[in-house]
Short mmCIF file of C-alpha atoms in Angstrom, two decimals:
data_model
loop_
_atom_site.label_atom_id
_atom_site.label_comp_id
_atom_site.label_asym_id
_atom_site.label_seq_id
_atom_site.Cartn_x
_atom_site.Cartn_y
_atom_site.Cartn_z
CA UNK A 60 -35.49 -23.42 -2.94
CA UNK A 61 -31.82 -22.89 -3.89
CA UNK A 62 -31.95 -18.58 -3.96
CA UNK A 63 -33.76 -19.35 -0.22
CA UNK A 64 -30.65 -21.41 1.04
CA UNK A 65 -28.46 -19.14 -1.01
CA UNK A 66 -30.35 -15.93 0.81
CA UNK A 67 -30.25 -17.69 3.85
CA UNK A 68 -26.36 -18.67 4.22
CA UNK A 69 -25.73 -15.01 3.19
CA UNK A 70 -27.75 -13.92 5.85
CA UNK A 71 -26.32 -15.83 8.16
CA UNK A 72 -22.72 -15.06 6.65
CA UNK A 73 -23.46 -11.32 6.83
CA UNK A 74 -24.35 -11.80 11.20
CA UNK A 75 -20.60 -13.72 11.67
CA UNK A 76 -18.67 -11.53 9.75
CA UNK A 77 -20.46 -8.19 11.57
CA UNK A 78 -19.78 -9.76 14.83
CA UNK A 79 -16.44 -10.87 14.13
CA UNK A 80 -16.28 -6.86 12.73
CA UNK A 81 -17.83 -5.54 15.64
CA UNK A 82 -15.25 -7.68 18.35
CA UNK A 83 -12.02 -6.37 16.35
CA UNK A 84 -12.50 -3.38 16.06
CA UNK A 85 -13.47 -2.93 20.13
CA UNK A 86 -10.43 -5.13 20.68
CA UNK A 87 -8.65 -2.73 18.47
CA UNK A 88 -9.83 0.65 19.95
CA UNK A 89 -9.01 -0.68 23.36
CA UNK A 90 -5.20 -1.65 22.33
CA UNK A 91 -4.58 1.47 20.88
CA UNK A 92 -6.24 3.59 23.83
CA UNK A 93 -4.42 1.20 26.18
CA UNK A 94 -0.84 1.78 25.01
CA UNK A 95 -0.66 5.15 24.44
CA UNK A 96 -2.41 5.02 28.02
CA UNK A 97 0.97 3.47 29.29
CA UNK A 98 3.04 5.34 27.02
CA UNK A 99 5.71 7.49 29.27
CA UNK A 100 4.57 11.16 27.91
CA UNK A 101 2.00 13.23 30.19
CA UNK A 102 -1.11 14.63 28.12
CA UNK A 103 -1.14 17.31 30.34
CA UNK A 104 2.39 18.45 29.55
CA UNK A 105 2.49 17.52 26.45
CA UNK A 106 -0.41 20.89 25.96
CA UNK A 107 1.66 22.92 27.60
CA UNK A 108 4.50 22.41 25.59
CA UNK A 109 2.26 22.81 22.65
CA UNK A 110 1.65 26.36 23.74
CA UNK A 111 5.40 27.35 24.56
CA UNK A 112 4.32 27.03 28.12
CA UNK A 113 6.73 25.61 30.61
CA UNK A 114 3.90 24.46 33.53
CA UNK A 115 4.88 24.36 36.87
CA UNK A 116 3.92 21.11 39.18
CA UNK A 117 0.25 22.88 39.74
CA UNK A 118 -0.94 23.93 36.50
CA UNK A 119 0.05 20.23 35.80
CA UNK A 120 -2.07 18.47 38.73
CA UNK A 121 -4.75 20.65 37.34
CA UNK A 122 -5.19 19.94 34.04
CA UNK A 123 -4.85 16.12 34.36
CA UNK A 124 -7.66 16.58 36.54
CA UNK A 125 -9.87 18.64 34.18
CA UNK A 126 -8.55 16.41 31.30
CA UNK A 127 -9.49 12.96 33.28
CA UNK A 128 -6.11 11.55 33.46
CA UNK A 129 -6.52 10.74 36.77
CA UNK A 130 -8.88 8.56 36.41
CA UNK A 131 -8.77 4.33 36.27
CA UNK A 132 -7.96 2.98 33.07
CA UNK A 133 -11.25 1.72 31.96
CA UNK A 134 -13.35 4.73 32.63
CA UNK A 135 -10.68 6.86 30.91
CA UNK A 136 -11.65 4.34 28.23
CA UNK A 137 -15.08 4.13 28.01
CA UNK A 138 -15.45 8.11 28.50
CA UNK A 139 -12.83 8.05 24.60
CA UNK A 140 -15.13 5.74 23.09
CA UNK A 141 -18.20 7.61 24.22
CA UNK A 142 -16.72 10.71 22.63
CA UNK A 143 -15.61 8.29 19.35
CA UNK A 144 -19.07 7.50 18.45
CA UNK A 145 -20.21 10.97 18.97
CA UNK A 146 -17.48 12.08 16.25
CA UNK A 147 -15.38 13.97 18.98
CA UNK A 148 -12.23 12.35 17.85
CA UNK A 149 -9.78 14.89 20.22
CA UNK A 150 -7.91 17.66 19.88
CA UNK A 151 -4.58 17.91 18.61
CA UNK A 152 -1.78 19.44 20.76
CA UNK A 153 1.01 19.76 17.78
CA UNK A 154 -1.37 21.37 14.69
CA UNK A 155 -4.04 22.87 17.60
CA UNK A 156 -6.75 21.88 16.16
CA UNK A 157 -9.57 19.10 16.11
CA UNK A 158 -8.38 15.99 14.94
CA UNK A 159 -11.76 15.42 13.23
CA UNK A 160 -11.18 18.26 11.07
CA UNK A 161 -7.66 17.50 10.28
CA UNK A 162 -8.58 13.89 9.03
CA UNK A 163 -10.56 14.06 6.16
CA UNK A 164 -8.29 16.41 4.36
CA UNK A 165 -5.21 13.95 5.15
CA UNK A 166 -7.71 11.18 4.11
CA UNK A 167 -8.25 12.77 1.03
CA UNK A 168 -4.33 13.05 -0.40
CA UNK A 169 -4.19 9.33 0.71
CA UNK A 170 -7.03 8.13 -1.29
CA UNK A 171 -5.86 10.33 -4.54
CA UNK A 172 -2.54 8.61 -4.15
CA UNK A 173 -3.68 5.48 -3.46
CA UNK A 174 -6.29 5.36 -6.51
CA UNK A 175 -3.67 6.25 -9.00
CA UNK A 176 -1.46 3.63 -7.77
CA UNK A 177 -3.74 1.25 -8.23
CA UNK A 178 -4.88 2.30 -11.98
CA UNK A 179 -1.47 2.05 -12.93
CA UNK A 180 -0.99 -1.68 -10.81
CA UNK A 181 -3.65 -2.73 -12.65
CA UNK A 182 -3.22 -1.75 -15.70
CA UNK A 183 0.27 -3.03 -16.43
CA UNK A 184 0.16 -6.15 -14.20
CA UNK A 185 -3.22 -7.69 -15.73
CA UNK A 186 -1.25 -6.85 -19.28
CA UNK A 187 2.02 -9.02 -18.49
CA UNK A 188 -0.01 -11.26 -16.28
CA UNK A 189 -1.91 -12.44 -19.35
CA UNK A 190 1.03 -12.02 -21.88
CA UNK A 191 3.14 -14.06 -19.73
CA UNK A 192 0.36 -16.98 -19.30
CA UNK A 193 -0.18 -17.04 -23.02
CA UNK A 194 3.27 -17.28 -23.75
CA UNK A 195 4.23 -20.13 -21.02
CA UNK A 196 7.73 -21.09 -21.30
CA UNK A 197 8.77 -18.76 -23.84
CA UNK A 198 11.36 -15.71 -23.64
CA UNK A 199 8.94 -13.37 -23.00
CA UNK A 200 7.12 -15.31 -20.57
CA UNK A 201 10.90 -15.73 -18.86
CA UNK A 202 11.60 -12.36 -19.04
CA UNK A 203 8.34 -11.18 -17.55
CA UNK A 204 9.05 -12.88 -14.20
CA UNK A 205 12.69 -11.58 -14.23
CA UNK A 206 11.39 -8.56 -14.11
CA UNK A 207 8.66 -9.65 -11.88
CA UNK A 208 10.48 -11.17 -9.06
CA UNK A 209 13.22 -7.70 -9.50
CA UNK A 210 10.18 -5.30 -8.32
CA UNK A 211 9.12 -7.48 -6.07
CA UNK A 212 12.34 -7.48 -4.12
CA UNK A 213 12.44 -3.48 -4.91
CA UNK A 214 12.31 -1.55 -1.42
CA UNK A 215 9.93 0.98 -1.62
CA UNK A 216 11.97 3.81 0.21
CA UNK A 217 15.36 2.99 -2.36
CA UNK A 218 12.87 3.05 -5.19
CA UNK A 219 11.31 6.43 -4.44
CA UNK A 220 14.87 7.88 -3.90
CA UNK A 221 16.26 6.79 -7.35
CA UNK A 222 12.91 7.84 -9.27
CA UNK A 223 13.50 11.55 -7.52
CA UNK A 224 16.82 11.68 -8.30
CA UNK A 225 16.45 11.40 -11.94
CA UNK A 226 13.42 12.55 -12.84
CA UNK A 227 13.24 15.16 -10.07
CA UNK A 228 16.96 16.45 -9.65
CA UNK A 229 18.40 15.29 -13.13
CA UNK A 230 15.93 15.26 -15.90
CA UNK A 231 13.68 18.12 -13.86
CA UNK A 232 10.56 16.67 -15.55
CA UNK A 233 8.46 16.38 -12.62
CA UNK A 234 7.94 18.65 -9.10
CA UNK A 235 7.68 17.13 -5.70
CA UNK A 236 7.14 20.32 -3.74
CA UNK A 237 3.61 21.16 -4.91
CA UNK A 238 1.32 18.37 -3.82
CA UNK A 239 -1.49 20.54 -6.05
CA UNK A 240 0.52 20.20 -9.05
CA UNK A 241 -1.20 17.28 -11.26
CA UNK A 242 2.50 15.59 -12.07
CA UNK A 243 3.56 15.89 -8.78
CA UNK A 244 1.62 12.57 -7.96
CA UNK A 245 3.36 10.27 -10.69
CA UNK A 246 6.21 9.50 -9.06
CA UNK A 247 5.16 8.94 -5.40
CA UNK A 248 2.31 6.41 -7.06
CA UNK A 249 4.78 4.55 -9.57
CA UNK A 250 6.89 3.74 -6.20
CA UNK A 251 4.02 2.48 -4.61
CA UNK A 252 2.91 0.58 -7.59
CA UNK A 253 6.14 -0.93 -9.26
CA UNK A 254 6.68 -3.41 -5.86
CA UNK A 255 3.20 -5.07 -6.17
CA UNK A 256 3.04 -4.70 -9.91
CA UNK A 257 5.16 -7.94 -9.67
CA UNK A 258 3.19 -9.72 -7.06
CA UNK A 259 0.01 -9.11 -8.88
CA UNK A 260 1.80 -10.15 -12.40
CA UNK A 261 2.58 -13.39 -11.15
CA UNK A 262 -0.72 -14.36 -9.12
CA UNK A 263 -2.75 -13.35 -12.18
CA UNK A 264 -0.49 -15.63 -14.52
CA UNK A 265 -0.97 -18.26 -12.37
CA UNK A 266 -5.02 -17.65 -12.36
CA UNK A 267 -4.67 -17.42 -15.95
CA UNK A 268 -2.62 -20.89 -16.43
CA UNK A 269 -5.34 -22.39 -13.76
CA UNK A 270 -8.48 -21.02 -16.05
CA UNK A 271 -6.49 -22.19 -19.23
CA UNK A 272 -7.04 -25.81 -18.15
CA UNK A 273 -10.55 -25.85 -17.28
CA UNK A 274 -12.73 -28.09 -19.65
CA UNK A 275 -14.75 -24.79 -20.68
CA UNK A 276 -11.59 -23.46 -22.27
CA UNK A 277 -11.20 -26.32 -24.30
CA UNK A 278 -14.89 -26.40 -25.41
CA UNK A 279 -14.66 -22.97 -26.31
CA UNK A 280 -11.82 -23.65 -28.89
CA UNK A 281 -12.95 -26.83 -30.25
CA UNK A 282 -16.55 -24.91 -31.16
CA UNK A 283 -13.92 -22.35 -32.77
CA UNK A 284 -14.31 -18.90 -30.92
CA UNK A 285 -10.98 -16.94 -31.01
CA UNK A 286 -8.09 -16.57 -28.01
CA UNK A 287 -8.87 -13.44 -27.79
CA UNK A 288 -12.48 -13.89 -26.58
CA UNK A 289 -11.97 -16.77 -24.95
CA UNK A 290 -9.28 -14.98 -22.69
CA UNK A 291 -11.62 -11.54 -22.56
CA UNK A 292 -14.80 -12.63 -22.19
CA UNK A 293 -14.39 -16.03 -19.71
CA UNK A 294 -10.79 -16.70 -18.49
CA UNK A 295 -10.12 -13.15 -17.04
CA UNK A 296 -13.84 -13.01 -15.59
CA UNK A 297 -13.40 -16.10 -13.89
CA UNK A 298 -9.58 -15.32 -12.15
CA UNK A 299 -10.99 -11.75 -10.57
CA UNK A 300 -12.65 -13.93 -7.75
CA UNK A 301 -8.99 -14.90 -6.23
CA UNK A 302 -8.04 -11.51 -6.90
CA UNK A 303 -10.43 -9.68 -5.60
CA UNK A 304 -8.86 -10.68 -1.70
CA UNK A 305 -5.18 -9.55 -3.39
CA UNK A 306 -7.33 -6.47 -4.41
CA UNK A 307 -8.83 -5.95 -0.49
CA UNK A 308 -5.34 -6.10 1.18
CA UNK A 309 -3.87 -3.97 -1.40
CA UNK A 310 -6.20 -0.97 -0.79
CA UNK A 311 -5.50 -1.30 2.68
CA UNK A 312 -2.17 -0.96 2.29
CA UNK A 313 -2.28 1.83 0.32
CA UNK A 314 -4.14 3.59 2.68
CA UNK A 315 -1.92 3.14 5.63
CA UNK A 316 1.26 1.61 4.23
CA UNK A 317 2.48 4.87 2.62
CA UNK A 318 4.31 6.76 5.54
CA UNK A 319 8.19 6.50 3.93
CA UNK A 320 6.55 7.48 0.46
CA UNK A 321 4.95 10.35 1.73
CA UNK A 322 7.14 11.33 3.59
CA UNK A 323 10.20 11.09 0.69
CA UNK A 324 8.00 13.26 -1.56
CA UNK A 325 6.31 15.30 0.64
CA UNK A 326 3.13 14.23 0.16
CA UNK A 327 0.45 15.33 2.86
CA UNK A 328 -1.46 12.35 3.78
CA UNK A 329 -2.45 9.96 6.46
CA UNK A 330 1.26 8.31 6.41
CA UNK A 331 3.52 11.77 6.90
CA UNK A 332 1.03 13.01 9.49
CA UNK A 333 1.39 9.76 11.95
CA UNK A 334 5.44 9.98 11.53
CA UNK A 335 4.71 13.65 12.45
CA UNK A 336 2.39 12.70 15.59
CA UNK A 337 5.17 9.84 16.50
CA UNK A 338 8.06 13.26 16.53
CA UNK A 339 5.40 15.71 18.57
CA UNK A 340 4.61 12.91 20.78
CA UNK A 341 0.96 14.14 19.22
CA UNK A 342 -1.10 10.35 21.07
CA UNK A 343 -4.29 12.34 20.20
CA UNK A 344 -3.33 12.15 16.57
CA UNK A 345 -1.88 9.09 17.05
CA UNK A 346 -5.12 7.19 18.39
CA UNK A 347 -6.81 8.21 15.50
CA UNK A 348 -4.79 7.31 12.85
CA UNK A 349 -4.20 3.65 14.50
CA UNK A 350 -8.21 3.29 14.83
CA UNK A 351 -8.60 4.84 11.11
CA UNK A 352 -5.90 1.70 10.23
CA UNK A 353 -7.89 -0.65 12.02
CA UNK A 354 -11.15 -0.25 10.13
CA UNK A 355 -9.80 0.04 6.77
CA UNK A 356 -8.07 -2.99 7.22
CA UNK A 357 -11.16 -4.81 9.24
CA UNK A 358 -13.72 -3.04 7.11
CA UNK A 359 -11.97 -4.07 3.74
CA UNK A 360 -11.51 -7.54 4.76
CA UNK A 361 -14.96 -7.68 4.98
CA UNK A 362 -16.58 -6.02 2.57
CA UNK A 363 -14.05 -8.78 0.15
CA UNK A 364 -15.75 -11.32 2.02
CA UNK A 365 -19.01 -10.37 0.76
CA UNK A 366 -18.32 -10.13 -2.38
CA UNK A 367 -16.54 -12.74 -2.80
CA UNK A 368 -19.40 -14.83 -1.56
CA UNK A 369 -21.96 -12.62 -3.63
CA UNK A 370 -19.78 -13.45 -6.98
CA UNK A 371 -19.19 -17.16 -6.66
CA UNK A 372 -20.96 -18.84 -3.60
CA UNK A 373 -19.35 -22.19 -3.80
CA UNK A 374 -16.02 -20.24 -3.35
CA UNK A 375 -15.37 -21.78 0.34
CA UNK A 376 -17.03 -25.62 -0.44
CA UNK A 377 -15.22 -26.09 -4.20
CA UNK A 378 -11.28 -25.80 -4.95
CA UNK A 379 -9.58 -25.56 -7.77
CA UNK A 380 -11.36 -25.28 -11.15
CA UNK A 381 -14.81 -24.14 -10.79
CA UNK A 382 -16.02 -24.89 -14.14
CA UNK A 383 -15.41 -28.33 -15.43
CA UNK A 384 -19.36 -29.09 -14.82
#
């Protein structure tokens, strides 16, 4: 009886959350196709000058006719999300080629940078997170959150700059200019990682202090099992659940929140080619990226949903400490 009202609130979680998916991400595409629809460049023009052509007032009335341009708003809009869910993503005036073949290999560099940022967030801040929790109140605990709240407030840009300057121009231990080059990835993923290395410190200390004084803690050491276990095997367990939605965002900000890094060392991913489509003026380019944004950021907001609800289904009717029962 309970796995068929479990099964059947997931089902019926699972048909919100896909709507709710489904009406974002149309209100999303339409945004996106809608001001670059208003923006003041001409399309038309804008592939001449691609092609060191200067066009005269003809050439121009004819290719915004070919091209559609002069069409209302809304058809122009349907006809780009007809050609969106065929895969025909545009072409790009400033690298003259398909955007659908320029994407996955920009996609790519992103999610390489992005994954070793996160190994190394999670790594260290899941280390002092739990260090600092089990020493509450004491220096290291205190010195932890120093250091916590200083990469926090840490802008990522300055960051990158000071890392390349020493390790780059002055100790010459690592290369920026080869994005091939295994080392040439540490840097641009320790800037990325060192600002929410301190957010994720001090939420997972805090989920840590919260599990600490749950009654099931308390049993566990009066029947004698170690810390150690106690903090391995149940408290850290039990605080993923809160992190997991920390975890969601943070993806999604890798994955689109890396222009300046990229950009400072040179890294060819998703964030250094939409600065270079803002320059060309490249909207094609442009659209794409934006709508790529939108559904990582939709898509992983939902997918943490459903887990969340998979792990712990109680998770939106209890608060607080979930295992006092």
């Amino acid at each position: 009886m309970v796995k068929a009202l479990i099964s059947k609130n997931m089902r019926k979680f699972l048909l919100i959350r896909s709507i709710h998916l489904i009406i974002v991400m149309l209100g999303a595409t339409f945004l996106t196709f809608a001001i670059t629809f208003i923006a003041p460049s001409d399309p038309a023009e804008m592939m001449y000058f691609s092609r060191d052509v200067v066009p005269t007032k003809e050439m121009l009335e004819q290719a915004r006719e070919e091209m559609g341009l002069n069409d209302p708003l809304l058809i122009q809009y349907g006809r780009w999300l007809t050609d969106i869910a065929r895969g025909d993503l545009g072409y790009s005036y400033s690298l003259r080629t398909n955007v659908s073949e320029i994407l996955p290999q920009k996609i790519e560099k992103t999610v390489y940078l992005a994954c070793f940022s996160i190994v190394i967030l999670f790594v260290v801040s899941f280390a002092l997170g739990v260090i600092a929790a089990m020493c509450k109140n004491r220096v290291i605990d205190h010195i932890i959150k120093i250091l916590s709240m200083l990469s926090i407030s840490i802008p990522s840009f300055w960051l990158g700059l000071i890392l390349m300057y020493y390790f780059v121009v002055q100790l010459q231990l690592f290369k920026i200019t080869d994005s091939d080059h295994a080392s040439s990835i540490v840097l641009p993923a320790l800037t990325l990682a060192i600002p929410l290395i301190g957010r994720y410190t001090m939420q997972i200390r805090a989920e840590v202090l919260d599990e600490l004084g749950c009654n099931y803690v308390l049993g566990a050491r009066t029947r004698g099992i170690k810390e150690f276990r106690i903090i391995w095997s149940h408290v850290i367990p039990n605080t993923l659940i809160n992190i997991i939605t920390l975890f969601g965002m943070t993806i999604a900000f890798l994955l689109g929140g890396t222009a300046i890094v990229e950009v400072i060392f040179s890294w060819p991913g998703l964030g250094s080619m939409a600065l270079d489509a803002i320059n060309q003026r490249d909207y094609v380019l442009l659209q794409a990226y934006v709508l790529l944004m939108a559904f990582i950021y939709v898509g992983m907001n939902f997918i943490v949903d459903v887990i969340t609800q998979l792990i712990d289904p109680r998770v939106n009717i209890f608060g607080g400490c979930k295992h006092n029962e």
